[in-house]
mmCIF file of C-alpha atoms in Angstrom:
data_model
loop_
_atom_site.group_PDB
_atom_site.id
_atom_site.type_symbol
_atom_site.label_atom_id
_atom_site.label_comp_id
_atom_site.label_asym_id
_atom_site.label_seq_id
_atom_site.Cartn_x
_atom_site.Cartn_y
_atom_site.Cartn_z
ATOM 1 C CA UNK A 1 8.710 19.195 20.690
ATOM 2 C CA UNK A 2 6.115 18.013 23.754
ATOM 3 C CA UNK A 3 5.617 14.385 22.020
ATOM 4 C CA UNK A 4 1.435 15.587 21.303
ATOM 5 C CA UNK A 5 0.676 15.461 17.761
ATOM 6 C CA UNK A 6 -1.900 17.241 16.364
ATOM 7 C CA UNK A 7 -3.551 16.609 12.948
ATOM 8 C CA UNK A 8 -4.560 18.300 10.781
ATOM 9 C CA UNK A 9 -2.587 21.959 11.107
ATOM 10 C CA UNK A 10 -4.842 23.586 9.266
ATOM 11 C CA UNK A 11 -8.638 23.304 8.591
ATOM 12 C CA UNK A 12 -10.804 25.309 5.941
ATOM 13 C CA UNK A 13 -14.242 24.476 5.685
ATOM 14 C CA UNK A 14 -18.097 26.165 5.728
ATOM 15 C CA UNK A 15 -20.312 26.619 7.693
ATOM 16 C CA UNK A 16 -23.043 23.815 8.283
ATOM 17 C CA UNK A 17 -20.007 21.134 7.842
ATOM 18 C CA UNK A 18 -18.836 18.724 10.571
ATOM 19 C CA UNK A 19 -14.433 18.421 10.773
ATOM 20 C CA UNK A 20 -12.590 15.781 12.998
ATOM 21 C CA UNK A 21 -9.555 16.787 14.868
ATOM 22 C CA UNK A 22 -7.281 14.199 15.929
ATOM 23 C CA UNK A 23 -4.570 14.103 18.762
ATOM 24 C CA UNK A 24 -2.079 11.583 19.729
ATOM 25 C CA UNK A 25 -0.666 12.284 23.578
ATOM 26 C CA UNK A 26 2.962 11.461 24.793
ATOM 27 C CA UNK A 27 3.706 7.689 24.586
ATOM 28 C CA UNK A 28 2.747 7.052 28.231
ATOM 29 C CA UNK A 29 0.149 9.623 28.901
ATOM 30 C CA UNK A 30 -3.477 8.240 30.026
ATOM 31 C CA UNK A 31 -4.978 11.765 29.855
ATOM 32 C CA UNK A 32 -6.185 13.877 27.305
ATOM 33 C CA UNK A 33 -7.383 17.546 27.340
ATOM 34 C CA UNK A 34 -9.106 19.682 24.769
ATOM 35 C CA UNK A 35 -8.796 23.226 24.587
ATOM 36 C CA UNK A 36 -10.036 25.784 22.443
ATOM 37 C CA UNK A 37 -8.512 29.552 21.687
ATOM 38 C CA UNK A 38 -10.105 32.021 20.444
ATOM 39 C CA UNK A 39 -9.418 36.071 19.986
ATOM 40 C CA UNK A 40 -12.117 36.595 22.045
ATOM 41 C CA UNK A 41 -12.692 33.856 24.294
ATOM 42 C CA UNK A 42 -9.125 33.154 25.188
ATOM 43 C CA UNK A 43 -7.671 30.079 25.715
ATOM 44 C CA UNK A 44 -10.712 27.416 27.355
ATOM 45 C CA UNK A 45 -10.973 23.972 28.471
ATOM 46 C CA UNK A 46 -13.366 22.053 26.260
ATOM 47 C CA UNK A 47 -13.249 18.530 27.465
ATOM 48 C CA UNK A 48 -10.966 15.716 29.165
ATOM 49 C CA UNK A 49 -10.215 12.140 28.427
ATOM 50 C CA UNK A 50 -8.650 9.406 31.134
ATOM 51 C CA UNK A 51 -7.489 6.103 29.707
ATOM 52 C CA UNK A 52 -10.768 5.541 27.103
ATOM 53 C CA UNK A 53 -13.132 7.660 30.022
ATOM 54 C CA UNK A 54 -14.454 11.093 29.929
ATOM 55 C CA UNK A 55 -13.077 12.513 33.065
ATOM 56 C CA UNK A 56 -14.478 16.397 33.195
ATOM 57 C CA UNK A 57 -16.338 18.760 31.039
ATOM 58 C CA UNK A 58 -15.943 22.014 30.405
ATOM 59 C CA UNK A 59 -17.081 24.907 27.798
ATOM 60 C CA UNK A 60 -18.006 22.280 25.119
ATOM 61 C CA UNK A 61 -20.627 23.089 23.022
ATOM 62 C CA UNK A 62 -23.552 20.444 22.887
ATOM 63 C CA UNK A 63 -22.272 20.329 18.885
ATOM 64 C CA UNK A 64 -18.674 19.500 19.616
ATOM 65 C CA UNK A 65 -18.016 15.513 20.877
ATOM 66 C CA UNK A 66 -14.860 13.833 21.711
ATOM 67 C CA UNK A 67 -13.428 10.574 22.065
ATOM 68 C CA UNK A 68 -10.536 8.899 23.443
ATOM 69 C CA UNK A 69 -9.526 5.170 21.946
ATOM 70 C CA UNK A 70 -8.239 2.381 23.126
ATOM 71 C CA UNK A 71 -4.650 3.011 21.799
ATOM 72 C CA UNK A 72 -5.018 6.432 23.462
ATOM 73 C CA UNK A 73 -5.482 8.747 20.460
ATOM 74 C CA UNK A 74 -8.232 11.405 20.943
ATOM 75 C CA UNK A 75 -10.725 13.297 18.587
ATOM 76 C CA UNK A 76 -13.151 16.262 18.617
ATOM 77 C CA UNK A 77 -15.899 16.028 16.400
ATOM 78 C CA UNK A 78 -17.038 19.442 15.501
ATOM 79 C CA UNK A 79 -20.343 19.415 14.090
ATOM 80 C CA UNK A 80 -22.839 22.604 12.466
ATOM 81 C CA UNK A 81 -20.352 24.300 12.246
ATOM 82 C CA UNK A 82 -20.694 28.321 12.676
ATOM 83 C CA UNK A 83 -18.382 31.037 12.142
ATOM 84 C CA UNK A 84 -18.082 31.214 15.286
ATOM 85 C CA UNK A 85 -16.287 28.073 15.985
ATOM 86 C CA UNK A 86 -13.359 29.463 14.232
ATOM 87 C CA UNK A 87 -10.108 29.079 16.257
ATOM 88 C CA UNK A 88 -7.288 27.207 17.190
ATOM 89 C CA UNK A 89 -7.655 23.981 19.234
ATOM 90 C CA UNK A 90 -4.932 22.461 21.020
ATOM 91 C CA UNK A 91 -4.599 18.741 22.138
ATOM 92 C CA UNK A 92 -2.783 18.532 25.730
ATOM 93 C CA UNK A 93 -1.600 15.204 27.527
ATOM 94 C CA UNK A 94 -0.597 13.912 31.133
ATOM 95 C CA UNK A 95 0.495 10.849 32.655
ATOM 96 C CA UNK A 96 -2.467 10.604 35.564
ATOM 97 C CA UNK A 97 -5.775 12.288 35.668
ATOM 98 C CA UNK A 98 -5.383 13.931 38.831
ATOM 99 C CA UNK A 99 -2.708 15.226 41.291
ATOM 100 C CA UNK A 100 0.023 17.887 40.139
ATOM 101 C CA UNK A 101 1.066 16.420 36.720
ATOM 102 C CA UNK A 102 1.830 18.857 34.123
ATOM 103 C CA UNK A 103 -0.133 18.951 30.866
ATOM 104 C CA UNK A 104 1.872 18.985 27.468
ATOM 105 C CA UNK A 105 0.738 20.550 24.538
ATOM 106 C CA UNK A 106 0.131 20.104 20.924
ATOM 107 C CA UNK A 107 0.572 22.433 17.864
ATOM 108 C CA UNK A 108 -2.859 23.375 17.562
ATOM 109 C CA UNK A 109 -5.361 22.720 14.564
ATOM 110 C CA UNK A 110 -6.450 26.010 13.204
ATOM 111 C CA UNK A 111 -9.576 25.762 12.038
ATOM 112 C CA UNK A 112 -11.684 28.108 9.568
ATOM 113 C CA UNK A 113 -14.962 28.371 9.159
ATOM 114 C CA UNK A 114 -16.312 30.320 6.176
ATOM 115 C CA UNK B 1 -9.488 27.670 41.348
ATOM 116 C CA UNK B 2 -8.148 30.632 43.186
ATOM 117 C CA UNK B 3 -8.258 33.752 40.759
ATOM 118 C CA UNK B 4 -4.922 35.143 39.656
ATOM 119 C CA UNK B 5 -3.684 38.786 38.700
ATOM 120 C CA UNK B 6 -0.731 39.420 36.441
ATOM 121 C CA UNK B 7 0.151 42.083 34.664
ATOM 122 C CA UNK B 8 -1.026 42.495 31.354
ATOM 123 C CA UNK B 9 2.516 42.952 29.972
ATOM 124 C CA UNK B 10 6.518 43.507 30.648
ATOM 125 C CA UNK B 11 9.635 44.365 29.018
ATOM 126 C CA UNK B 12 13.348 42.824 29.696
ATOM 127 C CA UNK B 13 16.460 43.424 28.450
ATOM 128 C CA UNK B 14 18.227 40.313 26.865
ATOM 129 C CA UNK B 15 20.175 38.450 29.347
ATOM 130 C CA UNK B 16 18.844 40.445 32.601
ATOM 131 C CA UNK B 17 16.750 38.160 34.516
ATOM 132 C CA UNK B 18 12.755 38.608 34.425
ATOM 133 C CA UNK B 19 10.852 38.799 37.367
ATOM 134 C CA UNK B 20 7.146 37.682 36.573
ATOM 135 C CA UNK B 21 4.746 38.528 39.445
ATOM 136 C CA UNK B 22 1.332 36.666 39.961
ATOM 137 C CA UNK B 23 -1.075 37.449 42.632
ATOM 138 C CA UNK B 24 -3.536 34.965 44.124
ATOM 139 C CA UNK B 25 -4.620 36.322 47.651
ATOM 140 C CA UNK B 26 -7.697 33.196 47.620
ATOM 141 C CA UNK B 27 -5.259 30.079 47.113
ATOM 142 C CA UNK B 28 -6.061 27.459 49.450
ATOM 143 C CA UNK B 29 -3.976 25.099 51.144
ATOM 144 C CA UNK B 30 -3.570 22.045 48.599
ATOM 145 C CA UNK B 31 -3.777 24.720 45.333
ATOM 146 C CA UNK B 32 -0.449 24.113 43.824
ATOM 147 C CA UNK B 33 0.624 27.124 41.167
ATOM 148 C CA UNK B 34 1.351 26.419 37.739
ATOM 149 C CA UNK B 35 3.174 28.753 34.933
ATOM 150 C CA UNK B 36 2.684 28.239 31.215
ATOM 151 C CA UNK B 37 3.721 30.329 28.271
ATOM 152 C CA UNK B 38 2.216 30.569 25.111
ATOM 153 C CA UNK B 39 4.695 31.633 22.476
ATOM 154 C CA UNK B 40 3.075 32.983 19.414
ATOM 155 C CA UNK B 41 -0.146 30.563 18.919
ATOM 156 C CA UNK B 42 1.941 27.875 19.401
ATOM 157 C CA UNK B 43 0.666 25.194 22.149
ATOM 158 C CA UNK B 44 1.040 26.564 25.390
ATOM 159 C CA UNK B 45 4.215 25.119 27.244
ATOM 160 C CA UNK B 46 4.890 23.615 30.820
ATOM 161 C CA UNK B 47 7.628 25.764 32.824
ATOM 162 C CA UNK B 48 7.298 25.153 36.417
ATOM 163 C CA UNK B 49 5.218 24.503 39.222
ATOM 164 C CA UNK B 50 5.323 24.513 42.801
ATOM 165 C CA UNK B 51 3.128 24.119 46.356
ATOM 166 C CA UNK B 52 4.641 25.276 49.394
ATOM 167 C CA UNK B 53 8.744 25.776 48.890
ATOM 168 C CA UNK B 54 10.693 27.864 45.975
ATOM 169 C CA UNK B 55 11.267 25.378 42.630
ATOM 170 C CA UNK B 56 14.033 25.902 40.174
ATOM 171 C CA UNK B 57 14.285 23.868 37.066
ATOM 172 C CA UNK B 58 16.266 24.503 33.824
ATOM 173 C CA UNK B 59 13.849 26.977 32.611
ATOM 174 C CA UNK B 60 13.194 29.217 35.465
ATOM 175 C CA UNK B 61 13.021 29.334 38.888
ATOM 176 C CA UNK B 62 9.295 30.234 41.204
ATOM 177 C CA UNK B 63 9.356 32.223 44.343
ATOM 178 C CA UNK B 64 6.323 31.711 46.652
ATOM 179 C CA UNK B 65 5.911 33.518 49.142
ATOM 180 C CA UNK B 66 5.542 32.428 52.815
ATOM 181 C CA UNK B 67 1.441 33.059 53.423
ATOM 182 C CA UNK B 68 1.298 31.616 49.548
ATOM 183 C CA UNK B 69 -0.859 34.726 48.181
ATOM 184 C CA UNK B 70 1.551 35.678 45.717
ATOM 185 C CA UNK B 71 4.480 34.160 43.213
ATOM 186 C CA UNK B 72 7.286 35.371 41.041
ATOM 187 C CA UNK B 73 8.615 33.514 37.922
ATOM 188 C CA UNK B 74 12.351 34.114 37.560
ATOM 189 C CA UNK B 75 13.850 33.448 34.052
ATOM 190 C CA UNK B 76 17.479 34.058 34.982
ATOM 191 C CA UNK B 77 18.824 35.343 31.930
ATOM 192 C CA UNK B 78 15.941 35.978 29.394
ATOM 193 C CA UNK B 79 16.752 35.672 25.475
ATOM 194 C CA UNK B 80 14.296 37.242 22.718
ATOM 195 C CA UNK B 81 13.086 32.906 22.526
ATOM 196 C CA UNK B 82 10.995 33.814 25.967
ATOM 197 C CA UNK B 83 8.954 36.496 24.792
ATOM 198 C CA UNK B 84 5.555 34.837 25.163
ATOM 199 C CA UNK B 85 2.605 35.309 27.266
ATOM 200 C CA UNK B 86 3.250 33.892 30.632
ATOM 201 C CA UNK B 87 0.279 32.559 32.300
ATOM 202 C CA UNK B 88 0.197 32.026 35.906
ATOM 203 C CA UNK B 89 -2.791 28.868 36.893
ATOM 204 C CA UNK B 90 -3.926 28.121 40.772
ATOM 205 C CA UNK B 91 -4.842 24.879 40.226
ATOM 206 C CA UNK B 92 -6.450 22.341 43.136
ATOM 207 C CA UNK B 93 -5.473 19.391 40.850
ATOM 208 C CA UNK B 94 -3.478 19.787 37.330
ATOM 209 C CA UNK B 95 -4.983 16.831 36.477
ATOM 210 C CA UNK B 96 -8.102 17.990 35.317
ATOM 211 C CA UNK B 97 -8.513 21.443 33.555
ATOM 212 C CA UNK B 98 -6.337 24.233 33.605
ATOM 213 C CA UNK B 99 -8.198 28.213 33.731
ATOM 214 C CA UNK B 100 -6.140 30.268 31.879
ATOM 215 C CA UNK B 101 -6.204 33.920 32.490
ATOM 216 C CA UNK B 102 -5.067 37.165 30.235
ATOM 217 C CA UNK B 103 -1.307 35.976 31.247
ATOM 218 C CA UNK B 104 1.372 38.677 30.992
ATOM 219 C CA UNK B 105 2.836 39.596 27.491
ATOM 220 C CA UNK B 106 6.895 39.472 28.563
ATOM 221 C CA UNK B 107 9.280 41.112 25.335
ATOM 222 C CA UNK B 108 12.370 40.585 25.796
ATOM 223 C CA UNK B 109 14.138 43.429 24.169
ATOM 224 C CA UNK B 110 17.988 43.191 22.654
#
């Protein structure tokens, strides 16, 4: 068990909808990381979260937003959704937002879009 | 981030030690190198990480070599719980993303 939650575990929905993703990080962790895997795509960095700011950007579509509150929690927004979109995305934490701190990982959300 | 080159998979007999190999010939100076695995879709999970000198932990143990342009994971005595994809990240600063690669598929066979 890393300490990163993840909710929900599993996600069906159509496409057109909009699904929220929510992660908790490690009790102590300021930083939170997005990632999405997909068969084809592997795993990617989406988007990343210090302490309440956005910190770096990655492969995150212009429909997909994110979020990081003041108690630390984190959500994607994943809006329009397309078929495409299907995959699993993971939730990672770390105690800083730079230098060599390891990330830990959530369970994943799988999502489906049908 | 430096590129890296695994292998796309390997086999290991339970309880022999594994010998991952990762190549990045680009790393520069202050790139530290990170190994993951990914076990089954589950989240991808922390083993070790090093700069400069050889690391050992309780998972596994990482072998750099002296000009840096190459690594080895060492899982002492692998059980059929470390077959996983092992990825091997260059990484200026594990603070902000990590580039995952293809990884190497490791089954540990009984």
């Amino acid at each position: 068990d890393s300490g990163v939650t993840q909710t929900p575990k599993h996600l069906i929905t159509a496409t057109g909808q909009r699904v929220t993703l929510r992660c908790s990080p490690r009790s102590g962790d300021l930083s939170v990381y997005w990632y999405q895997q997909s068969l084809d795509q592997g795993l990617q960095f989406l988007i990343q979260y210090y302490n309440g700011e956005e910190r770096a950007k990655g492969n995150i579509l212009e429909r997909f937003s994110a979020q990081q509150f003041p108690d630390l929690h984190s959500e994607l927004n994943l809006s329009s959704l397309e078929l495409g979109d299907s995959a699993l995305y993971f939730c990672a934490s770390s105690a800083r937002d730079r230098g060599p701190y390891e990330q830990y990982f959530g369970p994943g959300t799988r999502l489906t879009v049908t | 981030d430096a590129k890296t080159t695994q292998p796309p998979s390997m086999d290991c007999a339970e309880g022999r030690a594994a010998n991952l190999p990762c190549n990045h010939s680009t790393i520069s100076g202050n790139e530290y190198v990170y190994w993951y695995r990914q076990i089954h879709s589950q989240g991808p999970q922390y083993i070790i990480h090093g700069l400069k000198n050889n690391e050992t932990n309780e998972m596994a143990s990482l072998i750099i070599t002296e000009d840096r342009k190459s690594s080895t994971l060492i899982l002492p005595h692998a059980t059929l719980r470390d077959t996983a994809v092992y990825y091997c990240i260059v990484n200026f600063d594990s603070g902000s993303r990590l580039t995952f690669g293809e990884g190497t598929q490791l089954t540990v066979n009984p």
